[in-house]
CSV table of C-alpha atoms in Angstrom, one decimal:
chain,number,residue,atom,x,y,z
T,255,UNK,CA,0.0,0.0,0.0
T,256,UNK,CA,1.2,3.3,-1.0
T,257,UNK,CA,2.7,5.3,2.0
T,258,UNK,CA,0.5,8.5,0.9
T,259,UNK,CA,-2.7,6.0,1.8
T,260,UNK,CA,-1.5,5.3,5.2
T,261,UNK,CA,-0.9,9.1,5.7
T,262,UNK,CA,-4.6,10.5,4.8
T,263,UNK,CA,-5.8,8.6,7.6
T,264,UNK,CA,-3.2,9.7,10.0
T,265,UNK,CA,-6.0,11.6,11.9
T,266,UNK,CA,-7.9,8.6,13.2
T,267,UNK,CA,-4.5,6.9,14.5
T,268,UNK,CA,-5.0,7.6,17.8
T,269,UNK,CA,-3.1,4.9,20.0
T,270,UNK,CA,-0.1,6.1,18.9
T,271,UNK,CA,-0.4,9.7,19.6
T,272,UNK,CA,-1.7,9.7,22.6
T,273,UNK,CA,1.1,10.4,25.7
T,274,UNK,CA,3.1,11.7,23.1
T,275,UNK,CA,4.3,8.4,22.3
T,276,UNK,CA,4.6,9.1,18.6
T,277,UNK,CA,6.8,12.0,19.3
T,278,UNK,CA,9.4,10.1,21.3
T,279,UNK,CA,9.5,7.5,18.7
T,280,UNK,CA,9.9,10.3,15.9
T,281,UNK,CA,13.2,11.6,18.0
T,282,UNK,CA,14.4,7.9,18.6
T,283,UNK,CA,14.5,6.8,15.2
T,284,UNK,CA,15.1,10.1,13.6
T,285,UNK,CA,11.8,10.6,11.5
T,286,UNK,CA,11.0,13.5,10.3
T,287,UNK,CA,8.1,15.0,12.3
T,288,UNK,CA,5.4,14.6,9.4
T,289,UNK,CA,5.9,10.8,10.0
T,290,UNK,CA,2.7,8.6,10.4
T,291,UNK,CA,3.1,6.5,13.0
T,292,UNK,CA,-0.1,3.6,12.4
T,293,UNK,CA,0.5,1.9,15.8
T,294,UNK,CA,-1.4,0.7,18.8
T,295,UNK,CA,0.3,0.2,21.9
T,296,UNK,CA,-0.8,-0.4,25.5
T,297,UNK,CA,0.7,2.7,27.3
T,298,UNK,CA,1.2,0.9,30.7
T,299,UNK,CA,3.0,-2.4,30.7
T,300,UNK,CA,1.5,-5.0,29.1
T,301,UNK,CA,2.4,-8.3,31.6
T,302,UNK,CA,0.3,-10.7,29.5
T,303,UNK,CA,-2.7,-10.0,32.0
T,304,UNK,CA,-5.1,-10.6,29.0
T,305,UNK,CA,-6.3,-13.0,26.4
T,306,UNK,CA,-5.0,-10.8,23.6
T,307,UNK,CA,-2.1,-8.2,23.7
T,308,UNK,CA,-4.0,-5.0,25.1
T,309,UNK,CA,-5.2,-2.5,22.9
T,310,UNK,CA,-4.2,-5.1,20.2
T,311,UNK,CA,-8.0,-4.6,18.5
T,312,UNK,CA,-7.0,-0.8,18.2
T,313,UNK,CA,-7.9,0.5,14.7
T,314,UNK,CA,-4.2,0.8,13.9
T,315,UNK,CA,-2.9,-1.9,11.4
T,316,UNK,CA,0.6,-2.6,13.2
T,317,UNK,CA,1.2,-3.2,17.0
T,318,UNK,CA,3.9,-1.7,18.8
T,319,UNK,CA,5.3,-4.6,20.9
T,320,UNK,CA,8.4,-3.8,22.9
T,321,UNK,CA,9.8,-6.9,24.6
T,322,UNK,CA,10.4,-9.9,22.3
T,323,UNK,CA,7.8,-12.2,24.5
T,324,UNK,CA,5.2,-9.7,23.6
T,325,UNK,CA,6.2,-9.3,19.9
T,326,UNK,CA,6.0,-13.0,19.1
T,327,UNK,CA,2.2,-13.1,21.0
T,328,UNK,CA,1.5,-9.7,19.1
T,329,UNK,CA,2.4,-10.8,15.7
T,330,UNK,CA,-0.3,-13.7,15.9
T,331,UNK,CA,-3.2,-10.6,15.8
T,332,UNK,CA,-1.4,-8.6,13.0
T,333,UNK,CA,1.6,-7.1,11.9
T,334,UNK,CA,3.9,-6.0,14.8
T,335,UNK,CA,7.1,-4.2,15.0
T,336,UNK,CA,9.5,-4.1,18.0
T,337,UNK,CA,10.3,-0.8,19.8
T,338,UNK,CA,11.3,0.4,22.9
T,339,UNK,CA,8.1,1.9,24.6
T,340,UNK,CA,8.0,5.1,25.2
T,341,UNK,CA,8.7,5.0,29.1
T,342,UNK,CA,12.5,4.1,27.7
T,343,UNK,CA,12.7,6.4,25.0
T,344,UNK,CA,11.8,8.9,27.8
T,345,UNK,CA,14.6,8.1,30.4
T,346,UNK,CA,17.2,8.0,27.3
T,347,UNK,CA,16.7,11.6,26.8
T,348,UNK,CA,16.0,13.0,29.8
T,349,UNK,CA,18.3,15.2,31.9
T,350,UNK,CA,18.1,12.7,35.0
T,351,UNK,CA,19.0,15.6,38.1
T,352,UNK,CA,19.5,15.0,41.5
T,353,UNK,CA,18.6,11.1,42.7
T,354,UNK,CA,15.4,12.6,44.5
T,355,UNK,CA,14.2,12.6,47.8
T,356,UNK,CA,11.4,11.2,49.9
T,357,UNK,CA,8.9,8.8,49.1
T,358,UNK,CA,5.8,8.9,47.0
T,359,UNK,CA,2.5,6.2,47.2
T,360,UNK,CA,1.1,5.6,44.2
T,361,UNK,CA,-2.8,6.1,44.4
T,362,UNK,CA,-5.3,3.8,42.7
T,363,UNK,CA,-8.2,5.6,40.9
T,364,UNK,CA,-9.5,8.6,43.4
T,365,UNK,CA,-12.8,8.4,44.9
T,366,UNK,CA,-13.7,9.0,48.3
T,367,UNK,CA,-13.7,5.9,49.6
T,368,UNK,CA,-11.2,4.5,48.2
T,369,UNK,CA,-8.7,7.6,49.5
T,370,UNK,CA,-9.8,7.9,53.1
T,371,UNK,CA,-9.1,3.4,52.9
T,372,UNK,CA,-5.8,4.1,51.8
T,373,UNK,CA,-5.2,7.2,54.2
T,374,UNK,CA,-6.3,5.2,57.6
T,375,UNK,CA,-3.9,1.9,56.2
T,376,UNK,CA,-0.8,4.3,55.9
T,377,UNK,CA,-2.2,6.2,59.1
T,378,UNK,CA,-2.3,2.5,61.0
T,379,UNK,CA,1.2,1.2,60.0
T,380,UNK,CA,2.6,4.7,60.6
T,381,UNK,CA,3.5,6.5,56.7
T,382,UNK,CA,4.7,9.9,57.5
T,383,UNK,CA,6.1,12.3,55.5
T,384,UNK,CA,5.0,11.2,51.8
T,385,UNK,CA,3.4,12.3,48.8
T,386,UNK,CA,0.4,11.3,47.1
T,387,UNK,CA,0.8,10.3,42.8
T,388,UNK,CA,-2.7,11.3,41.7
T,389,UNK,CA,-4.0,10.4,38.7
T,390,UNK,CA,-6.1,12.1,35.9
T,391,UNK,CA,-8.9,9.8,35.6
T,392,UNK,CA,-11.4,11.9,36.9
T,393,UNK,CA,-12.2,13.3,40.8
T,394,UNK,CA,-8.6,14.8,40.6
T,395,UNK,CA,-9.6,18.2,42.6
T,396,UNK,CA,-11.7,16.1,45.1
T,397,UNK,CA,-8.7,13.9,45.7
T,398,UNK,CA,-6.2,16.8,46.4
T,399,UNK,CA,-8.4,18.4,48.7
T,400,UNK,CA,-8.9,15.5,50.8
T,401,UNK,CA,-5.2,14.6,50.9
T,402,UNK,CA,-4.5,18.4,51.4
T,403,UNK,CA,-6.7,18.2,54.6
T,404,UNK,CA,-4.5,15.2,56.2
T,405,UNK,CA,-1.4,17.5,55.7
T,406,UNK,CA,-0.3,15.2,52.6
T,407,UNK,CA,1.3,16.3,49.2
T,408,UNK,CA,-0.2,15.8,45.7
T,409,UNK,CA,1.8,15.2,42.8
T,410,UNK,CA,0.5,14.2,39.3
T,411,UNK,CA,1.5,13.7,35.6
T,412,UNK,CA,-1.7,15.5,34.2
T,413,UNK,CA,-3.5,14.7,31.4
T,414,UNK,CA,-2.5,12.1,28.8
T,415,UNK,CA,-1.3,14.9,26.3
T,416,UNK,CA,2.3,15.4,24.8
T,417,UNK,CA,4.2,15.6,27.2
T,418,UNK,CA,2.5,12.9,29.9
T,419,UNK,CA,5.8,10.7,29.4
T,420,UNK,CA,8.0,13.5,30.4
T,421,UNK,CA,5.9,14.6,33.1
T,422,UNK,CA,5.8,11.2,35.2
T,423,UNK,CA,10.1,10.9,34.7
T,424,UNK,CA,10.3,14.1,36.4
T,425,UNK,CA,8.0,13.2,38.9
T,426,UNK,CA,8.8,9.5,39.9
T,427,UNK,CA,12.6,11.0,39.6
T,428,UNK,CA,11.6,13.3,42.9
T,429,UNK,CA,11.8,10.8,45.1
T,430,UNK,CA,14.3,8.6,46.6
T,431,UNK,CA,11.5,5.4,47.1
T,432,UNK,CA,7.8,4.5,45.6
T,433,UNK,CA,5.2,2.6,47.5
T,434,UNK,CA,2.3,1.2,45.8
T,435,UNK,CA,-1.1,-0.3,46.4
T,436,UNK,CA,-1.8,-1.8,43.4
T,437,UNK,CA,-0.5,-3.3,40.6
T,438,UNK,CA,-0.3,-0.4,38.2
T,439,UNK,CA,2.4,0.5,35.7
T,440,UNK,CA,4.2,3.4,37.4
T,441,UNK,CA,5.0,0.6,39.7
T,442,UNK,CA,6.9,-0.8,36.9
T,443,UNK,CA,7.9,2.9,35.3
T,444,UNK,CA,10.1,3.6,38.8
T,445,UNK,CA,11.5,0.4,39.5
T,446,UNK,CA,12.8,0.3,35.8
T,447,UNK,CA,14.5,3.8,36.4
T,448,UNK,CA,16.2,2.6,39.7
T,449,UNK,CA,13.5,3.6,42.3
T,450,UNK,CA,13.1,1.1,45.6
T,451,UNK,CA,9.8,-0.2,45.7
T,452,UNK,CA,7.4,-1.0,48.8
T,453,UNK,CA,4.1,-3.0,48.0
T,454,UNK,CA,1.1,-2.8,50.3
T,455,UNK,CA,-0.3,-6.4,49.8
T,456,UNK,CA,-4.2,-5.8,51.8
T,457,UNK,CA,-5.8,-2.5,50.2
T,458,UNK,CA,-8.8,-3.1,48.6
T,459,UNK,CA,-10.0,-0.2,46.2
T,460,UNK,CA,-13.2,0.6,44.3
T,461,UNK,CA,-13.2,1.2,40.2
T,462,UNK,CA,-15.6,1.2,37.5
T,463,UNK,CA,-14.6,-1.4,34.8
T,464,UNK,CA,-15.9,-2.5,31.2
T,465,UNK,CA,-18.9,-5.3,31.3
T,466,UNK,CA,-16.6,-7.2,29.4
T,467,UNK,CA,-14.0,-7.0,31.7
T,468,UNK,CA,-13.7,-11.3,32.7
T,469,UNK,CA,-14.1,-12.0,28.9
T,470,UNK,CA,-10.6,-9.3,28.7
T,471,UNK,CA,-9.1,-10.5,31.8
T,472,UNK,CA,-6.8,-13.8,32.0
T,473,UNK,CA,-6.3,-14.7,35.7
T,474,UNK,CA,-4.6,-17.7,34.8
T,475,UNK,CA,-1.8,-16.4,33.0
T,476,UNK,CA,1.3,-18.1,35.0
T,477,UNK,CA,3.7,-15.3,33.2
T,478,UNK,CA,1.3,-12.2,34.9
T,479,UNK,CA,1.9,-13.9,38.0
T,480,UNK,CA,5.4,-14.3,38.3
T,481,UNK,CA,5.6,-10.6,36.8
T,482,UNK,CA,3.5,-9.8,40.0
T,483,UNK,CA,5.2,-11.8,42.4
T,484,UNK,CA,8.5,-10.3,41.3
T,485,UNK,CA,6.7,-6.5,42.1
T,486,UNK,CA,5.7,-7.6,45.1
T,487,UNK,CA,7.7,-9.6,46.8
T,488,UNK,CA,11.2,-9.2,44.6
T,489,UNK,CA,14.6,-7.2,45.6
T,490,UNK,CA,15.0,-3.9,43.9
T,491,UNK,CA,17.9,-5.6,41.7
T,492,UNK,CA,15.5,-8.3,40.3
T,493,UNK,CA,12.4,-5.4,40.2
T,494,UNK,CA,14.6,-2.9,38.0
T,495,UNK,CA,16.0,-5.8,35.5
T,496,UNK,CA,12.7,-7.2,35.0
T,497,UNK,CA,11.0,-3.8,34.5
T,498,UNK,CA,13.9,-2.5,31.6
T,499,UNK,CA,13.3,-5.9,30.3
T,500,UNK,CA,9.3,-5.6,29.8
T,501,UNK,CA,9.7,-1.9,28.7
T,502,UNK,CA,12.1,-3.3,26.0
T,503,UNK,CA,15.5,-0.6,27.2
T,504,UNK,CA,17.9,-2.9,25.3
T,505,UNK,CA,16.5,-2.0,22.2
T,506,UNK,CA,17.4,1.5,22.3
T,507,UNK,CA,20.9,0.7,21.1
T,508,UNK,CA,19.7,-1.2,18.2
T,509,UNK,CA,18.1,2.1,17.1
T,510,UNK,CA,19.3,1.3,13.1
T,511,UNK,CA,17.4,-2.3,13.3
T,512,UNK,CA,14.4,-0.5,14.9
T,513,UNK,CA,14.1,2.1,12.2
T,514,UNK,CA,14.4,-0.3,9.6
T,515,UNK,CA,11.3,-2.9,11.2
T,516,UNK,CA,9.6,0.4,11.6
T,517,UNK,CA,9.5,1.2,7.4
T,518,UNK,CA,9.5,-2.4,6.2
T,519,UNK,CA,6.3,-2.5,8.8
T,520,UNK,CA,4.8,0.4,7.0
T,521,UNK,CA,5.7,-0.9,3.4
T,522,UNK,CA,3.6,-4.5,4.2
T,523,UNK,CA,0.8,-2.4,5.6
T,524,UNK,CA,-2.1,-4.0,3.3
T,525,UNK,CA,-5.1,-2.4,5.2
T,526,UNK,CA,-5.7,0.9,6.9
T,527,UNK,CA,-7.0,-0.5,9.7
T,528,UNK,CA,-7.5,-3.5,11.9
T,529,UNK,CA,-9.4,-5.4,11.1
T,530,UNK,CA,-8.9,-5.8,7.6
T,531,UNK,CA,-11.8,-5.3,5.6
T,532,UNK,CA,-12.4,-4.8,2.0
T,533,UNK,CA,-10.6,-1.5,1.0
T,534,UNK,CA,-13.6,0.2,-0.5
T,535,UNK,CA,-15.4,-0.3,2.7
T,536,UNK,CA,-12.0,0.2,5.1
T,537,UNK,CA,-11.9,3.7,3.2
T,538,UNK,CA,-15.9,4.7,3.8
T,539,UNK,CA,-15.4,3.9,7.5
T,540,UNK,CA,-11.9,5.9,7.6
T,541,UNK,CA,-13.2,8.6,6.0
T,542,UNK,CA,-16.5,8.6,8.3
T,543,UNK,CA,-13.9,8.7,11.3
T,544,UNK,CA,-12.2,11.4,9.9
T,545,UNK,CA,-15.3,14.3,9.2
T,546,UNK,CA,-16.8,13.3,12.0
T,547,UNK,CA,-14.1,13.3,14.7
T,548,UNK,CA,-14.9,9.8,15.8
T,549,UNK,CA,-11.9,7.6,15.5
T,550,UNK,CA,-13.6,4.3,16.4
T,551,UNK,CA,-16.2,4.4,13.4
T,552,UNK,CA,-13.1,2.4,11.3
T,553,UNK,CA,-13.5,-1.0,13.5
T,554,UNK,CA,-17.3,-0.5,14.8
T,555,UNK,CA,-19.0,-3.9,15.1
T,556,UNK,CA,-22.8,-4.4,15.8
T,557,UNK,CA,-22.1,-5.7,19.1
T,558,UNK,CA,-20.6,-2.3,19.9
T,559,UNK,CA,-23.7,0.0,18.5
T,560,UNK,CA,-26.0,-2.5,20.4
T,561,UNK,CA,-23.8,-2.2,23.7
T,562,UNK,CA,-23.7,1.6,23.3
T,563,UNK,CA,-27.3,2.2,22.3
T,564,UNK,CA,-29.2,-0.4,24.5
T,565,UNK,CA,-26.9,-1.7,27.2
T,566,UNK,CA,-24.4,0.3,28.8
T,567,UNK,CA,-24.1,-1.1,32.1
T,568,UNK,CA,-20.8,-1.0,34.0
T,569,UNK,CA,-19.4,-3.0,36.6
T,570,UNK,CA,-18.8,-1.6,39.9
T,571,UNK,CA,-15.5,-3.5,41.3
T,572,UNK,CA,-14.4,-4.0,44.7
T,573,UNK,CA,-10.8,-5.3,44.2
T,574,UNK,CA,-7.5,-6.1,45.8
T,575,UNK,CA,-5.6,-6.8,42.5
T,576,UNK,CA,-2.1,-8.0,44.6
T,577,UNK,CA,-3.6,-10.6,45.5
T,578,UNK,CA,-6.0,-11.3,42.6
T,579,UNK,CA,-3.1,-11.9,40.6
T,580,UNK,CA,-0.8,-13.9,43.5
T,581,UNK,CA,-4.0,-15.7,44.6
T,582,UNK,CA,-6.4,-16.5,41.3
T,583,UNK,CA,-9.4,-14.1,41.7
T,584,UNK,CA,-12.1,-15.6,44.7
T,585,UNK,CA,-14.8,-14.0,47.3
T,586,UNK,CA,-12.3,-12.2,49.2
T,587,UNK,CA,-10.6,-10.3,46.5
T,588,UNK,CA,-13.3,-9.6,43.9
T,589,UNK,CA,-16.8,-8.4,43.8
T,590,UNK,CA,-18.3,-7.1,40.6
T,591,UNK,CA,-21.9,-5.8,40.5
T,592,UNK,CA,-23.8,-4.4,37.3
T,593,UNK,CA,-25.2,-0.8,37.1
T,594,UNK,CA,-27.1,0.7,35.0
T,595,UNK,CA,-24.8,4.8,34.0
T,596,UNK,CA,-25.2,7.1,36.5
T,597,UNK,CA,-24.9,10.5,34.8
T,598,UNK,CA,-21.4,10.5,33.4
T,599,UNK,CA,-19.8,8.8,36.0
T,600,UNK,CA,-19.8,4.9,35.0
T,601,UNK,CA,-16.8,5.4,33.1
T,602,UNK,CA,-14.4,2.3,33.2
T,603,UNK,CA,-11.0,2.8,35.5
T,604,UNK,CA,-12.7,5.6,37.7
T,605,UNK,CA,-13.2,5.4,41.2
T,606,UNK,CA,-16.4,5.5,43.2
């Protein structure tokens, strides 16, 4: 497929834009800015937690895999290419400072439940003097208020724009040691940069999450839970080697080979998007997505109108992912209960 194809649909390649990461790859492999990049990548760490590579079903037609585990799984979905992700890219080109100082828990979604649980369990085995990582999925300002009231500092990354990548180095650089709650990727992001780790094993937290979610979801993966056990329960050598090895940080000195996967990817591109369809109809719905603004008319399915006209229930998810993961998911760890939306705020990954 002509390169000049690929490019009029730039606008509906969303995955790869968003955090910035197609800017980072740009600089690493010295593209000119106007590049497309027609990639889908999961922006935390994919740990082969699901039946499928995550975001693999994005409307991109080539997946950006970035350890050689997940590029072998990936290329069984559709054509993948094998890149640092952008977390590396990051802490190549970053001024890295002063070592930091302090230490900073990492939050799960904020809601007010699920901050006042986490406040009383550091409260009870006697935190003091830490900072709060925040994140932007929505009941930001509520969060910092409440932590601002117990005398605790906020930090946060911001939005997913541009320059989230950047944002996150600097901050997880701040401090001297992380402690999480849960297993989230900044977990994985500080330990891969040299940060000590301290994993609360108990807290249970309270999310939204997508009705789909157990179809999505493989809790028997042995891989995810050795990658777990390793966060949790692994020294800080074992943590940071593990870590650069998911995120792929060898292969930023194989920047030639990468550039070259990168355009011989783009050169067998036979489709705009994924899934492949007829091009005649792969054009209509890329050209649909691109007047109206709406990037996922390209890989709309009937299930999806029907879900999003007539059902659009969420679960609400009482959870203690450690030891979902260590421990296979039962009564004690897991509770999932249907709901109908509630005015904007059944939105999958936010508190409540």
């Amino acid at each position: 497929m002509d390169i000049g194809d690929i490019e009029r649909f730039s606008g509906v390649y969303k995955s790869g834009q968003r955090m910035g990461a197609d800017i980072l790859l740009r600089r690493f492999l010295k593209l000119p800015d106007s590049s497309v990049v027609p990639l889908s990548i999961s922006h935390g760490v994919d740990i082969f937690q699901w039946n499928e590579p995550i975001d693999i079903y994005k409307a991109e037609p080539i997946h950006w895999a970035y350890n050689p585990d997940l590029y072998r799984w990936s290329s069984q979905f559709k054509r993948t290419v094998l890149l640092p992700h952008p977390w590396a890219i990051v802490d190549s080109i970053r001024d890295k400072g002063l070592p930091g100082e302090g230490a900073l828990v990492v939050a799960p979604p904020s809601s007010p439940v699920n901050d006042l649980a986490l406040y009383e369990l550091l409260n009870d085995r006697g935190y003091k003097n830490y900072s709060v990582l925040v994140k932007g999925r929505g009941g930001e300002e509520n969060s910092n208020s409440f932590w601002g009231g117990m005398g605790v500092n906020t930090v946060s990354a911001g939005p997913g724009d541009e320059g989230f990548y950047l944002r996150l180095h600097e901050t997880l650089s701040r401090f001297d040691r992380i402690i999480g709650c849960n297993v989230s990727s900044a977990l994985f992001f500080a330990a891969s940069i040299g940060k000590p780790l301290e994993v609360i094993t108990d807290y249970e937290f309270r999310a939204y999450q997508r009705p789909d979610f157990l179809e999505f979801v493989n809790f028997k993966s042995s891989k995810s839970k050795e990658i777990v056990r390793i966060l949790v329960h692994g020294d800080d050598d074992l943590r940071f080697r593990v870590s650069r090895d998911l995120l792929g940080f060898s292969l930023l000195s194989e920047e030639e080979q990468c550039r070259s996967e990168f355009i011989e990817a783009l050169g067998d591109v036979t489709s705009y998007f994924y899934p492949p369809r007829p091009r005649l109809i792969s054009r209509l719905l890329g050209n649909l997505a691109l007047y109206s603004g709406r990037p996922g008319f390209v890989n709309v399915s009937l299930n999806a109108i029907f879900s999003e006209i007539f059902d659009r229930r969420m679960y609400e998810m009482k959870v203690n992912d450690i030891s979902l993961w260590l421990d296979g998911p039962n009564d004690e760890n897991l509770s999932l209960k249907l709901v109908r939306p509630k005015g904007g705020m059944t939105v999958g990954g936010k508190g409540f």
